[in-house]
Tab-separated table of C-alpha atoms and ligand atoms in Angstrom:
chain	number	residue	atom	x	y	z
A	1192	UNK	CA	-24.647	12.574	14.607
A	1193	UNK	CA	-21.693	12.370	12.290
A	1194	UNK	CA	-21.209	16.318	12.771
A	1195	UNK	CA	-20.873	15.716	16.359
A	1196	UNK	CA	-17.900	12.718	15.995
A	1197	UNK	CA	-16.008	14.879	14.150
A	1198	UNK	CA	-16.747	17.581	16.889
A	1199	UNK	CA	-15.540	15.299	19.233
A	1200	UNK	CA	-12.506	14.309	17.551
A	1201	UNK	CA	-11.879	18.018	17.317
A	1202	UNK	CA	-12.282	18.975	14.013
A	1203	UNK	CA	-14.944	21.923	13.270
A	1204	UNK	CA	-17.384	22.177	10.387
A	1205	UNK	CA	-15.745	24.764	8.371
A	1206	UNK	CA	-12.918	22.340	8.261
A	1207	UNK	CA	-14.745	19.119	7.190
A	1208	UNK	CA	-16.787	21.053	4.998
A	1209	UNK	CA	-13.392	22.526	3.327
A	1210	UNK	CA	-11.704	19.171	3.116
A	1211	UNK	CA	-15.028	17.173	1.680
A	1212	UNK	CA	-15.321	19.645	-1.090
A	1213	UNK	CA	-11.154	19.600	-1.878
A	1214	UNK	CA	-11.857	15.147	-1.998
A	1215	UNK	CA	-14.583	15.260	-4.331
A	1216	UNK	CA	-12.339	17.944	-6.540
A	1217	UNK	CA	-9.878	15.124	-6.468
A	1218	UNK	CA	-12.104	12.521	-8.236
A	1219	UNK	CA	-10.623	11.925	-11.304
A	1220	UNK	CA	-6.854	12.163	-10.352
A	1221	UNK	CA	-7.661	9.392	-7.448
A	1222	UNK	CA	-9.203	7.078	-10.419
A	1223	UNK	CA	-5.909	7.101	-12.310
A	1224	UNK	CA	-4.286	6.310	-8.881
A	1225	UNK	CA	-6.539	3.290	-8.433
A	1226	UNK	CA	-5.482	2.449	-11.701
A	1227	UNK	CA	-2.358	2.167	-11.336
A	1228	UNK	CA	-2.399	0.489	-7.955
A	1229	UNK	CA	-4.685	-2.135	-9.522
A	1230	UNK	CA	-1.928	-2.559	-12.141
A	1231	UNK	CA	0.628	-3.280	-8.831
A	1232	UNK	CA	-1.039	-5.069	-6.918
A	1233	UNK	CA	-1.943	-7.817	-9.935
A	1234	UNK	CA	2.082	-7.712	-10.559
A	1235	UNK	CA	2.456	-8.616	-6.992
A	1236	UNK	CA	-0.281	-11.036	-6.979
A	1237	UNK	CA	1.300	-12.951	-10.197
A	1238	UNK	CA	4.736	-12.953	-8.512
A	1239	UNK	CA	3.230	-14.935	-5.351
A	1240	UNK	CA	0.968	-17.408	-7.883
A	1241	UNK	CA	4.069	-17.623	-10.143
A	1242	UNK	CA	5.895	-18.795	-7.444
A	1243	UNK	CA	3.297	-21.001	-5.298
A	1244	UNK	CA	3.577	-19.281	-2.122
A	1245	UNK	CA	1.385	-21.499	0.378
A	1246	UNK	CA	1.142	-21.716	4.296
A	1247	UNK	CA	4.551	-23.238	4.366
A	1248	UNK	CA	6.283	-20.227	3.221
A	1249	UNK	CA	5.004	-18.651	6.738
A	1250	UNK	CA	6.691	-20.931	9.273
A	1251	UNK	CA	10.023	-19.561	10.457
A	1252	UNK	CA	13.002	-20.894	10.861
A	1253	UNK	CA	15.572	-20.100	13.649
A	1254	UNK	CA	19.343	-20.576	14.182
A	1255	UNK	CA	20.787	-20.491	10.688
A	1256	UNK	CA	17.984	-20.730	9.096
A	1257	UNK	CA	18.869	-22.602	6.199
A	1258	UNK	CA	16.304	-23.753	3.751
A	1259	UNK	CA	14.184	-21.314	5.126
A	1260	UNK	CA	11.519	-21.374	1.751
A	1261	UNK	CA	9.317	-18.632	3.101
A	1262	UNK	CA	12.828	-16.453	2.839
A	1263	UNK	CA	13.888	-17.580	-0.586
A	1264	UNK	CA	10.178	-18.135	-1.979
A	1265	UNK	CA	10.039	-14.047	-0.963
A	1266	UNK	CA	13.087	-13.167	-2.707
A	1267	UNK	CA	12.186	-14.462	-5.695
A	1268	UNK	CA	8.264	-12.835	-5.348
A	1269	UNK	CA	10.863	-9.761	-5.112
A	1270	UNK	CA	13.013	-10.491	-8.301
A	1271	UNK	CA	9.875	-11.040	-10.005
A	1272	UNK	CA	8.081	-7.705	-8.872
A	1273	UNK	CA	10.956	-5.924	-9.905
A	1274	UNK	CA	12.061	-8.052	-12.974
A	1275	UNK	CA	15.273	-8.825	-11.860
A	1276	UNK	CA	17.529	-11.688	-11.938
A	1277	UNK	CA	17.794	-12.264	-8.012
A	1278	UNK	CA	17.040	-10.482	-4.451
A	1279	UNK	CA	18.237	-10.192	-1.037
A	1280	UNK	CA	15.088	-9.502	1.154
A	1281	UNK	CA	16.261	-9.766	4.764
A	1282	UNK	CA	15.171	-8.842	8.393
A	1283	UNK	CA	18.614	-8.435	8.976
A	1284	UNK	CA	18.984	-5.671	6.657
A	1285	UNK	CA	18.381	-3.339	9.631
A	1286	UNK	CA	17.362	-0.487	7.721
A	1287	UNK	CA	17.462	1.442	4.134
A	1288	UNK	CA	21.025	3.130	5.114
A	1289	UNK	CA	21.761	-0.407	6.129
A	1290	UNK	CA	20.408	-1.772	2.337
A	1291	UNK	CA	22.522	0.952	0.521
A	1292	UNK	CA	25.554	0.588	2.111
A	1293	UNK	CA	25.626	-3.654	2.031
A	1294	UNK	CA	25.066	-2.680	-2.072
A	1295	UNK	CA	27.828	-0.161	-2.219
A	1296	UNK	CA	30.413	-1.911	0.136
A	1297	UNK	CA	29.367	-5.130	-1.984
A	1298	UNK	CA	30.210	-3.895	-5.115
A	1299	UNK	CA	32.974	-1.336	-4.901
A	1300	UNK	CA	36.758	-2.404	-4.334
A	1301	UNK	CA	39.651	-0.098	-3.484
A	1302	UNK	CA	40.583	1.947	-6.295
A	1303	UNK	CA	37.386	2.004	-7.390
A	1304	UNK	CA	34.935	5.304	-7.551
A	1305	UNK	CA	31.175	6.009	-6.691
A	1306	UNK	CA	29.648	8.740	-8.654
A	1307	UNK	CA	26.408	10.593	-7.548
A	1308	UNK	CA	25.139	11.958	-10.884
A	1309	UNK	CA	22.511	13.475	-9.414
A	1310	UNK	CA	23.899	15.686	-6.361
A	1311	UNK	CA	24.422	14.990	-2.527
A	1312	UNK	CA	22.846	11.420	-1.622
A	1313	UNK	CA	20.557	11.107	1.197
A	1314	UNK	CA	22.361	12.709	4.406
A	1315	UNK	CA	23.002	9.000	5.815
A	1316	UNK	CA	24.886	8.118	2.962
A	1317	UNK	CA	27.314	10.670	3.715
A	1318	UNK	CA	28.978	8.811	6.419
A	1319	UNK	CA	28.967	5.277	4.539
A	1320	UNK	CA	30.696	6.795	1.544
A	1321	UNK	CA	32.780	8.912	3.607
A	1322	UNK	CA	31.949	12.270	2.551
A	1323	UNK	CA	31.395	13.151	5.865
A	1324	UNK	CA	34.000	11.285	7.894
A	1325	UNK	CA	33.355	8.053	9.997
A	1326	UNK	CA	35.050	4.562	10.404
A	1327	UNK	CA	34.450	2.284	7.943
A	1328	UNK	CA	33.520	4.284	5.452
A	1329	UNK	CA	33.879	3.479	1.760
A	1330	UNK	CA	36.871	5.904	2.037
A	1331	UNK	CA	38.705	4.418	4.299
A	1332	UNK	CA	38.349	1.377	1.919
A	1333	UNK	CA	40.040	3.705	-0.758
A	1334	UNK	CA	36.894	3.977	-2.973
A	1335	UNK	CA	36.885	7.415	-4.093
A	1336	UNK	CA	33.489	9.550	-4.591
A	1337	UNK	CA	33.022	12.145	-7.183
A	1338	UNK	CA	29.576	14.354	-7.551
A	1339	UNK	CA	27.817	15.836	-10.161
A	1340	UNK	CA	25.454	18.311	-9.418
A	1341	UNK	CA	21.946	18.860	-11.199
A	1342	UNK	CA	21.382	21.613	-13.102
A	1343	UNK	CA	19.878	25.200	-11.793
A	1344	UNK	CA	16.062	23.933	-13.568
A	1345	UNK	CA	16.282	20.282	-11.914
A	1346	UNK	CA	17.678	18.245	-14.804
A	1347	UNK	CA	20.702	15.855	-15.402
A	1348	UNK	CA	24.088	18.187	-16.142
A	1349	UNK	CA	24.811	15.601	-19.040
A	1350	UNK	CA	27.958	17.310	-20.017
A	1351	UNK	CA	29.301	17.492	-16.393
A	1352	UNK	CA	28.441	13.820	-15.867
A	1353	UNK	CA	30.039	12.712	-19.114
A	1354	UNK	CA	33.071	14.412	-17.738
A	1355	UNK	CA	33.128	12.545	-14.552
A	1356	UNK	CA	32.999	9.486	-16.038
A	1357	UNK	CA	36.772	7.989	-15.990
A	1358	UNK	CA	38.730	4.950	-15.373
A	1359	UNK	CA	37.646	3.858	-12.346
A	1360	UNK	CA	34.452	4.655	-12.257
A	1361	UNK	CA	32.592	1.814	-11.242
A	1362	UNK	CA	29.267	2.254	-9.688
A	1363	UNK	CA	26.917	5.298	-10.205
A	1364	UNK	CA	24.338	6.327	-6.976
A	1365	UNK	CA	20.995	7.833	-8.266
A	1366	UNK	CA	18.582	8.921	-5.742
A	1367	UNK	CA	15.079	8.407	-6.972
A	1368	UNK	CA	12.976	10.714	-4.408
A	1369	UNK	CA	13.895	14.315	-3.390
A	1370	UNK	CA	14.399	13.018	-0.164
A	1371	UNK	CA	14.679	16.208	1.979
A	1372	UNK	CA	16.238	18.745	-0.824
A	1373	UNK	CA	14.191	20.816	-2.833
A	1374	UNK	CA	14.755	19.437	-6.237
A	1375	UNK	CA	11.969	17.581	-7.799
A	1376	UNK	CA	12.239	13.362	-7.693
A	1377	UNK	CA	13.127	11.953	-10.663
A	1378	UNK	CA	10.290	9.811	-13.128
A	1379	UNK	CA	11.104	6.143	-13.396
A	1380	UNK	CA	11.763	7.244	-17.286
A	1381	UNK	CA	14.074	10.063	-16.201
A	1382	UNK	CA	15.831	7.705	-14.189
A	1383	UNK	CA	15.949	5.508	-17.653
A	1384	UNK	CA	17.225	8.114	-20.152
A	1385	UNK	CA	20.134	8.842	-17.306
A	1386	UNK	CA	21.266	5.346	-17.101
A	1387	UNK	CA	21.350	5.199	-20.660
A	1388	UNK	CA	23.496	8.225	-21.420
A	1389	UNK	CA	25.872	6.612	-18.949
A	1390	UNK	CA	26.036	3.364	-20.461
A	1391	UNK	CA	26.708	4.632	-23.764
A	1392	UNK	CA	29.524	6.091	-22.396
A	1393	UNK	CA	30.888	3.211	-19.965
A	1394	UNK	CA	28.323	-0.188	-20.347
A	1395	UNK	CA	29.953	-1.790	-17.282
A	1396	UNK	CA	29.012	1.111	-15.225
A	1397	UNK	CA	26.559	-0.727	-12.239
A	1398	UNK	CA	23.548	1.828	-11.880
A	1399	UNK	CA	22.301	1.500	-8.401
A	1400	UNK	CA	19.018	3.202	-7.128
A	1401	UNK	CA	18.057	4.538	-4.411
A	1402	UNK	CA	14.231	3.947	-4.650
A	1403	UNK	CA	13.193	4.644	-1.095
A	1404	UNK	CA	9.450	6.102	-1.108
A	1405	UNK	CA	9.319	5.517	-4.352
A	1406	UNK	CA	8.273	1.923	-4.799
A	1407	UNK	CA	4.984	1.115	-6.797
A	1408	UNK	CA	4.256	5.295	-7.128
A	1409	UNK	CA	4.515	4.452	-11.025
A	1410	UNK	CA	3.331	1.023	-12.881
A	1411	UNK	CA	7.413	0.646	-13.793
A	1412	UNK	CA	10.320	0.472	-11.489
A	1413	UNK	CA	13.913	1.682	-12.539
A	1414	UNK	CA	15.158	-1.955	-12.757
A	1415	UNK	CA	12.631	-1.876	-15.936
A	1416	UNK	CA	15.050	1.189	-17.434
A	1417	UNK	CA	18.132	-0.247	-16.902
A	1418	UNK	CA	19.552	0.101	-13.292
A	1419	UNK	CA	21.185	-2.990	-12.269
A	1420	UNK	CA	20.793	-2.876	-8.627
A	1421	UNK	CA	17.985	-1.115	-6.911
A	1422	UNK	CA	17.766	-0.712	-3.171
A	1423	UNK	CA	15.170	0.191	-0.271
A	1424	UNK	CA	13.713	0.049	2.581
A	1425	UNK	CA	10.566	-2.352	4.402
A	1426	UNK	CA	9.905	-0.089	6.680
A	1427	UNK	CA	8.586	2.534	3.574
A	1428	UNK	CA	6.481	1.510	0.875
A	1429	UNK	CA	7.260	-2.282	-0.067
A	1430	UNK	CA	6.795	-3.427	3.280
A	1431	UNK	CA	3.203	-2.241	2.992
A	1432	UNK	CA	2.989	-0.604	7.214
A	1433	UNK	CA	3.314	-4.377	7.964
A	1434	UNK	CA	6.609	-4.964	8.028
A	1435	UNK	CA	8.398	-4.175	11.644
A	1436	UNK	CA	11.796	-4.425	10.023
A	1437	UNK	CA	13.802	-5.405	6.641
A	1438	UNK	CA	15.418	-4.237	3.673
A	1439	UNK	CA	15.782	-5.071	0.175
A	1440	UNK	CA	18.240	-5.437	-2.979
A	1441	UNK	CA	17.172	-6.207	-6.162
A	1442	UNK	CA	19.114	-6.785	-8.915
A	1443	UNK	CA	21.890	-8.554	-11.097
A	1444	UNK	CA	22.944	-12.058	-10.352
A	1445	UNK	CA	26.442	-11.373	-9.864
A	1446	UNK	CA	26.148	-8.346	-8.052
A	1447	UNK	CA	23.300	-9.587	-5.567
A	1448	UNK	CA	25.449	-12.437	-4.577
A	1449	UNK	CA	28.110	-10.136	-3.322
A	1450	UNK	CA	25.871	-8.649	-1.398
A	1451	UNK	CA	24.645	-11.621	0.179
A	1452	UNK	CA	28.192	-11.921	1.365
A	1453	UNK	CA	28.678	-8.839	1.981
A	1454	UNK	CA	25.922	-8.649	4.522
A	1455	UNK	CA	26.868	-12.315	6.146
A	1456	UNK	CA	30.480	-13.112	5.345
A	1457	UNK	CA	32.048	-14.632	2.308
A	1458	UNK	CA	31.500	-17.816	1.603
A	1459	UNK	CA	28.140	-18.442	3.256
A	1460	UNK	CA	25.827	-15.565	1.548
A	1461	UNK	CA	22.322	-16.034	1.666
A	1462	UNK	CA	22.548	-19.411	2.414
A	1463	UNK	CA	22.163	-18.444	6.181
A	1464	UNK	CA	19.664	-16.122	7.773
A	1465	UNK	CA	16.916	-17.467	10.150
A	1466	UNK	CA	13.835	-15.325	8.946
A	1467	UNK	CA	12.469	-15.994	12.380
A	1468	UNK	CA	8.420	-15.019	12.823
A	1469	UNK	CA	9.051	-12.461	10.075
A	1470	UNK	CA	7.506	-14.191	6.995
A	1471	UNK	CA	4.020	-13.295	7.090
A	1472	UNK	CA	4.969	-9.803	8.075
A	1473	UNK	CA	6.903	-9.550	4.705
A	1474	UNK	CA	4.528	-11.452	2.361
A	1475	UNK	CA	1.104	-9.669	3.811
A	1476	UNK	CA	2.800	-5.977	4.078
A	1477	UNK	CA	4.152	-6.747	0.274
A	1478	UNK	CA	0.629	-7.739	-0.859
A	1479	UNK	CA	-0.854	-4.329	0.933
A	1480	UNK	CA	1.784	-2.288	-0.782
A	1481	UNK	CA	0.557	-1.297	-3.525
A	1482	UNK	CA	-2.839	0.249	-2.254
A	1483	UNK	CA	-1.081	1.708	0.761
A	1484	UNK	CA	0.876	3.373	-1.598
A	1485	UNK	CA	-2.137	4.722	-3.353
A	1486	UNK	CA	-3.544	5.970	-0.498
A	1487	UNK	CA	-0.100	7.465	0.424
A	1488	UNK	CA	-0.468	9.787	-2.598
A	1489	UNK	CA	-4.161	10.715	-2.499
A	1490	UNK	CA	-3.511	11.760	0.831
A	1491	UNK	CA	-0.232	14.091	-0.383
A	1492	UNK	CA	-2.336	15.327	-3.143
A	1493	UNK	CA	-5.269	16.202	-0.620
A	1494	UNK	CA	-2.963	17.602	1.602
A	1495	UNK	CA	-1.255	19.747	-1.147
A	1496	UNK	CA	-4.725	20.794	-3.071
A	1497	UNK	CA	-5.727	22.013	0.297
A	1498	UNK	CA	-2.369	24.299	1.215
A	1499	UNK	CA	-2.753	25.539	-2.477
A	1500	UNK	CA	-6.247	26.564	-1.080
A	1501	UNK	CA	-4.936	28.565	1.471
A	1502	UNK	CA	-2.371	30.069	-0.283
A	1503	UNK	CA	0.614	28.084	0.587
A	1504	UNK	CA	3.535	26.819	-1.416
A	1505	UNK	CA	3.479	23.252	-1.845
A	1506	UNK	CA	6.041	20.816	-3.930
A	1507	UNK	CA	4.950	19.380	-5.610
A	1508	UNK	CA	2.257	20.944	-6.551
A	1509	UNK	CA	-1.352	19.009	-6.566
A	1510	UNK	CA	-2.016	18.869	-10.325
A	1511	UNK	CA	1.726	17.514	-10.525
A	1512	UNK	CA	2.866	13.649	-11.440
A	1513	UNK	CA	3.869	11.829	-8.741
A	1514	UNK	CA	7.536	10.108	-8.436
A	1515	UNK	CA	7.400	9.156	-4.380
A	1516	UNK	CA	4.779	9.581	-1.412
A	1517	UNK	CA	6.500	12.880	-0.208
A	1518	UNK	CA	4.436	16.084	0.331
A	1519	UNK	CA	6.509	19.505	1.626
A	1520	UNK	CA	3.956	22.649	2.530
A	1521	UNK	CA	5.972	25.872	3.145
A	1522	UNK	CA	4.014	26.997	6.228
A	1523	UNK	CA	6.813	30.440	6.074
A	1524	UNK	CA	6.809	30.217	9.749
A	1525	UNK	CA	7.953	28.233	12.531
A	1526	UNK	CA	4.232	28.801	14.617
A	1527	UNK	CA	2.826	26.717	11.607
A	1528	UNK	CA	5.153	23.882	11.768
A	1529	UNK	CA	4.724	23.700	15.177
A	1530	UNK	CA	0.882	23.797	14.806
A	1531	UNK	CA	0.774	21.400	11.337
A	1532	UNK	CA	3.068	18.654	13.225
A	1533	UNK	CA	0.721	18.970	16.665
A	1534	UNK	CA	-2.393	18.388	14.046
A	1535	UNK	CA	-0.544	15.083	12.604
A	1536	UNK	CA	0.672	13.916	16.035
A	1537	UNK	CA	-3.130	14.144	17.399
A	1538	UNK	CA	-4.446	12.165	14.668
A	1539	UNK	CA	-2.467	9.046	15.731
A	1540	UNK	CA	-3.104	5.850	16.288
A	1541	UNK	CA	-0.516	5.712	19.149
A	1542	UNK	CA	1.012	8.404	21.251
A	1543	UNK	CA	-1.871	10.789	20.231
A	1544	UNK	CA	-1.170	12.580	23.501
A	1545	UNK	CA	2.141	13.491	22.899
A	1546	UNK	CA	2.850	16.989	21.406
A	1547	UNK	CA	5.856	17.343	19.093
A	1548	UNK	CA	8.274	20.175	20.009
A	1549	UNK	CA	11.312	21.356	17.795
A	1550	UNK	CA	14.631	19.879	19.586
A	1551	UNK	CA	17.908	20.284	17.916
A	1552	UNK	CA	18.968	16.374	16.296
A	1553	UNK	CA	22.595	15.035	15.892
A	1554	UNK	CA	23.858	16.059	12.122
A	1555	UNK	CA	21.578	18.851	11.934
A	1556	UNK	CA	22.392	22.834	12.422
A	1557	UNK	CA	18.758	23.654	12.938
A	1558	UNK	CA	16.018	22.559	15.374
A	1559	UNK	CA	14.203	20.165	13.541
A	1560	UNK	CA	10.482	18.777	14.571
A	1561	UNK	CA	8.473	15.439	14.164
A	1562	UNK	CA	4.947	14.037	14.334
A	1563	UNK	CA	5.121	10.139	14.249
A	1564	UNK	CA	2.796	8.131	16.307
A	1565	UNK	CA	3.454	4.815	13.983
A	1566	UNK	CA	2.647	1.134	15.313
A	1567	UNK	CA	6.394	0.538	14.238
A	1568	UNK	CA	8.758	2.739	15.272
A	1569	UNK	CA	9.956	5.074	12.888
A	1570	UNK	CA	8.177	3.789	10.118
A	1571	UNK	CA	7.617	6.512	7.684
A	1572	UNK	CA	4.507	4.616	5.383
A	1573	UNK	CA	2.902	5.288	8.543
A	1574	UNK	CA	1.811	8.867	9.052
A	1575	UNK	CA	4.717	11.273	9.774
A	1576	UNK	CA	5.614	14.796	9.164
A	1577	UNK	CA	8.712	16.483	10.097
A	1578	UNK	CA	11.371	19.343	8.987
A	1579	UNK	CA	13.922	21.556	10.000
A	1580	UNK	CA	13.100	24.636	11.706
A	1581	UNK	CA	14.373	27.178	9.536
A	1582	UNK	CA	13.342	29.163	6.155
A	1583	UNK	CA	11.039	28.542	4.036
A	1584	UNK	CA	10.114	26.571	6.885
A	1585	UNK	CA	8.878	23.867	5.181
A	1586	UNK	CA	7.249	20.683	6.526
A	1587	UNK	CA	7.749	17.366	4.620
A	1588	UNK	CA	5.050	14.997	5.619
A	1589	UNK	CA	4.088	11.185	3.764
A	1590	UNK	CA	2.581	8.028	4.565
A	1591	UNK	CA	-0.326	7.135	6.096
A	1592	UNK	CA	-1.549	3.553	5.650
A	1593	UNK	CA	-5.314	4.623	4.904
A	1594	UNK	CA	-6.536	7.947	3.089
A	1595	UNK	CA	-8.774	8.271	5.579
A	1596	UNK	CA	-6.257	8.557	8.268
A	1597	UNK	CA	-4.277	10.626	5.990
A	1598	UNK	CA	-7.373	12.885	5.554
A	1599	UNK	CA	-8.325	13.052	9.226
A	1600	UNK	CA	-4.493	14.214	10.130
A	1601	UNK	CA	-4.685	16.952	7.412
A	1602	UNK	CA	-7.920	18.319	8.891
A	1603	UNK	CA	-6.496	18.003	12.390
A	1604	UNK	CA	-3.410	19.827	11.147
A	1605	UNK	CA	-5.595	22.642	9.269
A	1606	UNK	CA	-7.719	23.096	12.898
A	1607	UNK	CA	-4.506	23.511	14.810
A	1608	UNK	CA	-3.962	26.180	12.345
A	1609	UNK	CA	-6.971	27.981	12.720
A	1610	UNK	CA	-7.377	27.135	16.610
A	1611	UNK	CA	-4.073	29.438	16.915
A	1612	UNK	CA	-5.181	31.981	14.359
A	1613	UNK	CA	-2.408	30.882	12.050
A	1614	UNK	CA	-4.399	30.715	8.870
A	1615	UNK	CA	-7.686	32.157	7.844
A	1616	UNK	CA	-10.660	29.833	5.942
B	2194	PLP	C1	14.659	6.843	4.121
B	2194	PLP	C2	15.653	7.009	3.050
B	2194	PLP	C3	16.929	6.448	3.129
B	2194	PLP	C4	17.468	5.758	4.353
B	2194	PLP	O1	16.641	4.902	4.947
B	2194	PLP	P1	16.678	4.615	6.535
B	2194	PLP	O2	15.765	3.458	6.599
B	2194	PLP	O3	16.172	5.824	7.228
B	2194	PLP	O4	18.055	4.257	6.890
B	2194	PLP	C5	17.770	6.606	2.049
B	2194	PLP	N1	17.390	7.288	0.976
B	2194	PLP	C6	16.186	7.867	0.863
B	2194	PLP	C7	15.832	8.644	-0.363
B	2194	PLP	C8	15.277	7.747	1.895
B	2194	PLP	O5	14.087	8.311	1.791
């Protein structure tokens, strides 16, 4: 009976027999996970008792929206989580480029420079600091950007870093998750021990954060290890596959309010911003979180245990620590990203009966291809794997807002494999 539902769904014995054995392998390193997304979710919980969220908090408001308490109950549920001072959680904050660059623009003046300790920031960044050009940029502004690379083996280039540090530099950018480069993402205490070398050297320095994907991964968030402003996205982890848009800053008192005007216009701030039908959304997605989260990285770690299996490079690696929900397998050839993406893209919820094909994208030099079939678009908590085609022809894949989906996708992906003769079991 149950063989023949997975026969139906496509997915043969020696697969399900493959992936049951890699779960139950997994045992103990899924009880720490539960552990710590126990630990989240009773922060979260706290946050919403602490601040006496009820059924009014879920009735919009429209036009300006001003004492809209849903909105500024959730902001504070935010500052809380994240043990800050204040937070800007908005539906108008159209995205996590959208989040960074209110946060940069907000707090940098002309004359003023950004420094990336930590390498290149996310490729979307480029154009809102102005290392690739583009109007309105931070450059145009006359903010200046300086970069510090890591070093060969991963870690911070201290001495480099110290010598970037000058005059006007007023802001530092650290990206918390790989994002699509190879280096490893950074530990919430890594992040820590950066922040504080840099203080020591200039204490008005604001450390900003790029935590995208990595959002309840760890028990601690970098705004517990110093960074002043920290910055993502609703449509990854915080908004818990719930959320159909939003962003969020957390942060510093001072530096949050210029952000508010910043993304309305001086003067008015956060005062205004209808949160429309968006409240429960928000609230529900940020109570999911943190076990979506948790079953975000037992399915990368199933996923990665199971490439190991075959023989495939995987980073990181399944007996690793986790930092973010992102899992790369190189599959060393573009037939197996092509196959691994058509396995994700047939476990979906929606568009199932699509199949992903590499097409070249704007901003990239290579072909690049993508299995998403998400109940909001683009939403990468949901299930999604893409990558450039081109060596070590690597797929990154993360989300999923059940392990069983996540589990069911990976077999579907191993199946494509074999159906094409791409791998051997
Ligand atoms: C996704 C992401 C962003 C940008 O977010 P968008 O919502 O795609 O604009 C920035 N930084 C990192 C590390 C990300 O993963």
């Amino acid at each position: 009976m149950s063989e023949n539902m997975y026969e139906s769904f496509g997915i043969s014995p020696k697969v399900v027999e493959l992936s049951d054995k890699i779960t139950a392998s997994l045992n103990d390193r899924f009880a720490e996970i539960d552990k710590t997304a126990e630990f989240n979710q009773m922060k979260v919980l706290k946050a919403m008792q602490d601040n006496r969220v009820s059924a009014a908090c879920f009735a919009g408001t429209t036009g300006y929206g001003h004492d809209d308490l849903g909105r500024d109950t959730l902001e504070k549920i935010y500052a809380d989580v994240f043990h800050t001072e204040a937070a800007l959680v908005r539906g108008q904050i159209t995205c996590g480029t959208h989040a960074l660059g209110i946060a940069l623009a907000a707090n940098l003046l002309p004359g003023d420079e950004i420094l990336c300790p930590v390498g290149k920031p996310y490729d979307t960044l480029e154009e809102v600091i102005g290392i690739r050009d583009c109007p309105g940029s931070l450059k145009e502004y006359g903010v200046t950007y300086a970069q510090v690379d890591l070093l060969p083996d991963g870690t911070f280039d201290y001495d480099s870093i110290k010598n970037a540090i000058n005059d006007k530099t007023k802001l530092v950018e650290i990206q918390r998750s790989k994002g699509y480069a190879m280096r490893p993402t950074f530990s919430v205490d890594q992040i820590g021990e950066l922040i504080k070398f840099i203080k020591e050297i200039k204490p008005d320095i604001i450390a900003m954060v790029d935590n995208c994907y990595g959002e309840f991964v760890e028990t601690i968030e970098p705004s517990d290890v110093g960074a002043d402003l920290v910055v993502g996205s609703l449509i990854k982890n915080p908004g818990g596959g719930l959320a159909p848009i939003g962003g969020y800053i957390c942060g510093r008192e001072d530096l949050i309010e210029r952000c508010a005007y910043r993304l309305t216009a001086p003067g008015i701030g956060g005062d205004v911003g209808a949160s429309l039908m968006l409240n429960t959304q928000l609230y529900q997605g940020l109570f999911l979180s943190p076990t979506v989260v948790a079953g975000a990285i037992k399915g990368a770690i199933f996923a990665a245990a199971l490439y190991e299996k075959l023989g495939f490079n995987v980073v990181p690696k399944s007996t690793e620590s986790r930092h973010d929900i992102i899992q790369s397998i190189e599959l060393g050839s573009k037939e197996r990203m092509v196959a691994f993406c058509r396995g994700i893209q047939f476990a979906a919820p929606v568009d199932s009966y699509v199949t992903p094909i590499p097409s070249p994208l704007p901003g990239y030099n290579d072909d690049v291809i993508m299995a998403a079939g998400a109940f909001v678009q683009g939403s990468s908590i949901e299930l999604s794997a893409d990558g450039p085609i081109r060596p070590p022809y690597a797929v990154y894949f993360q989300g999923g807002l059940t392990f069983s989906h996540i589990k069911l996708g990976i077999m579907k992906s191993l199946q494509e494999l074999l159906n094409d003769n791409l791998v051997e079991l």
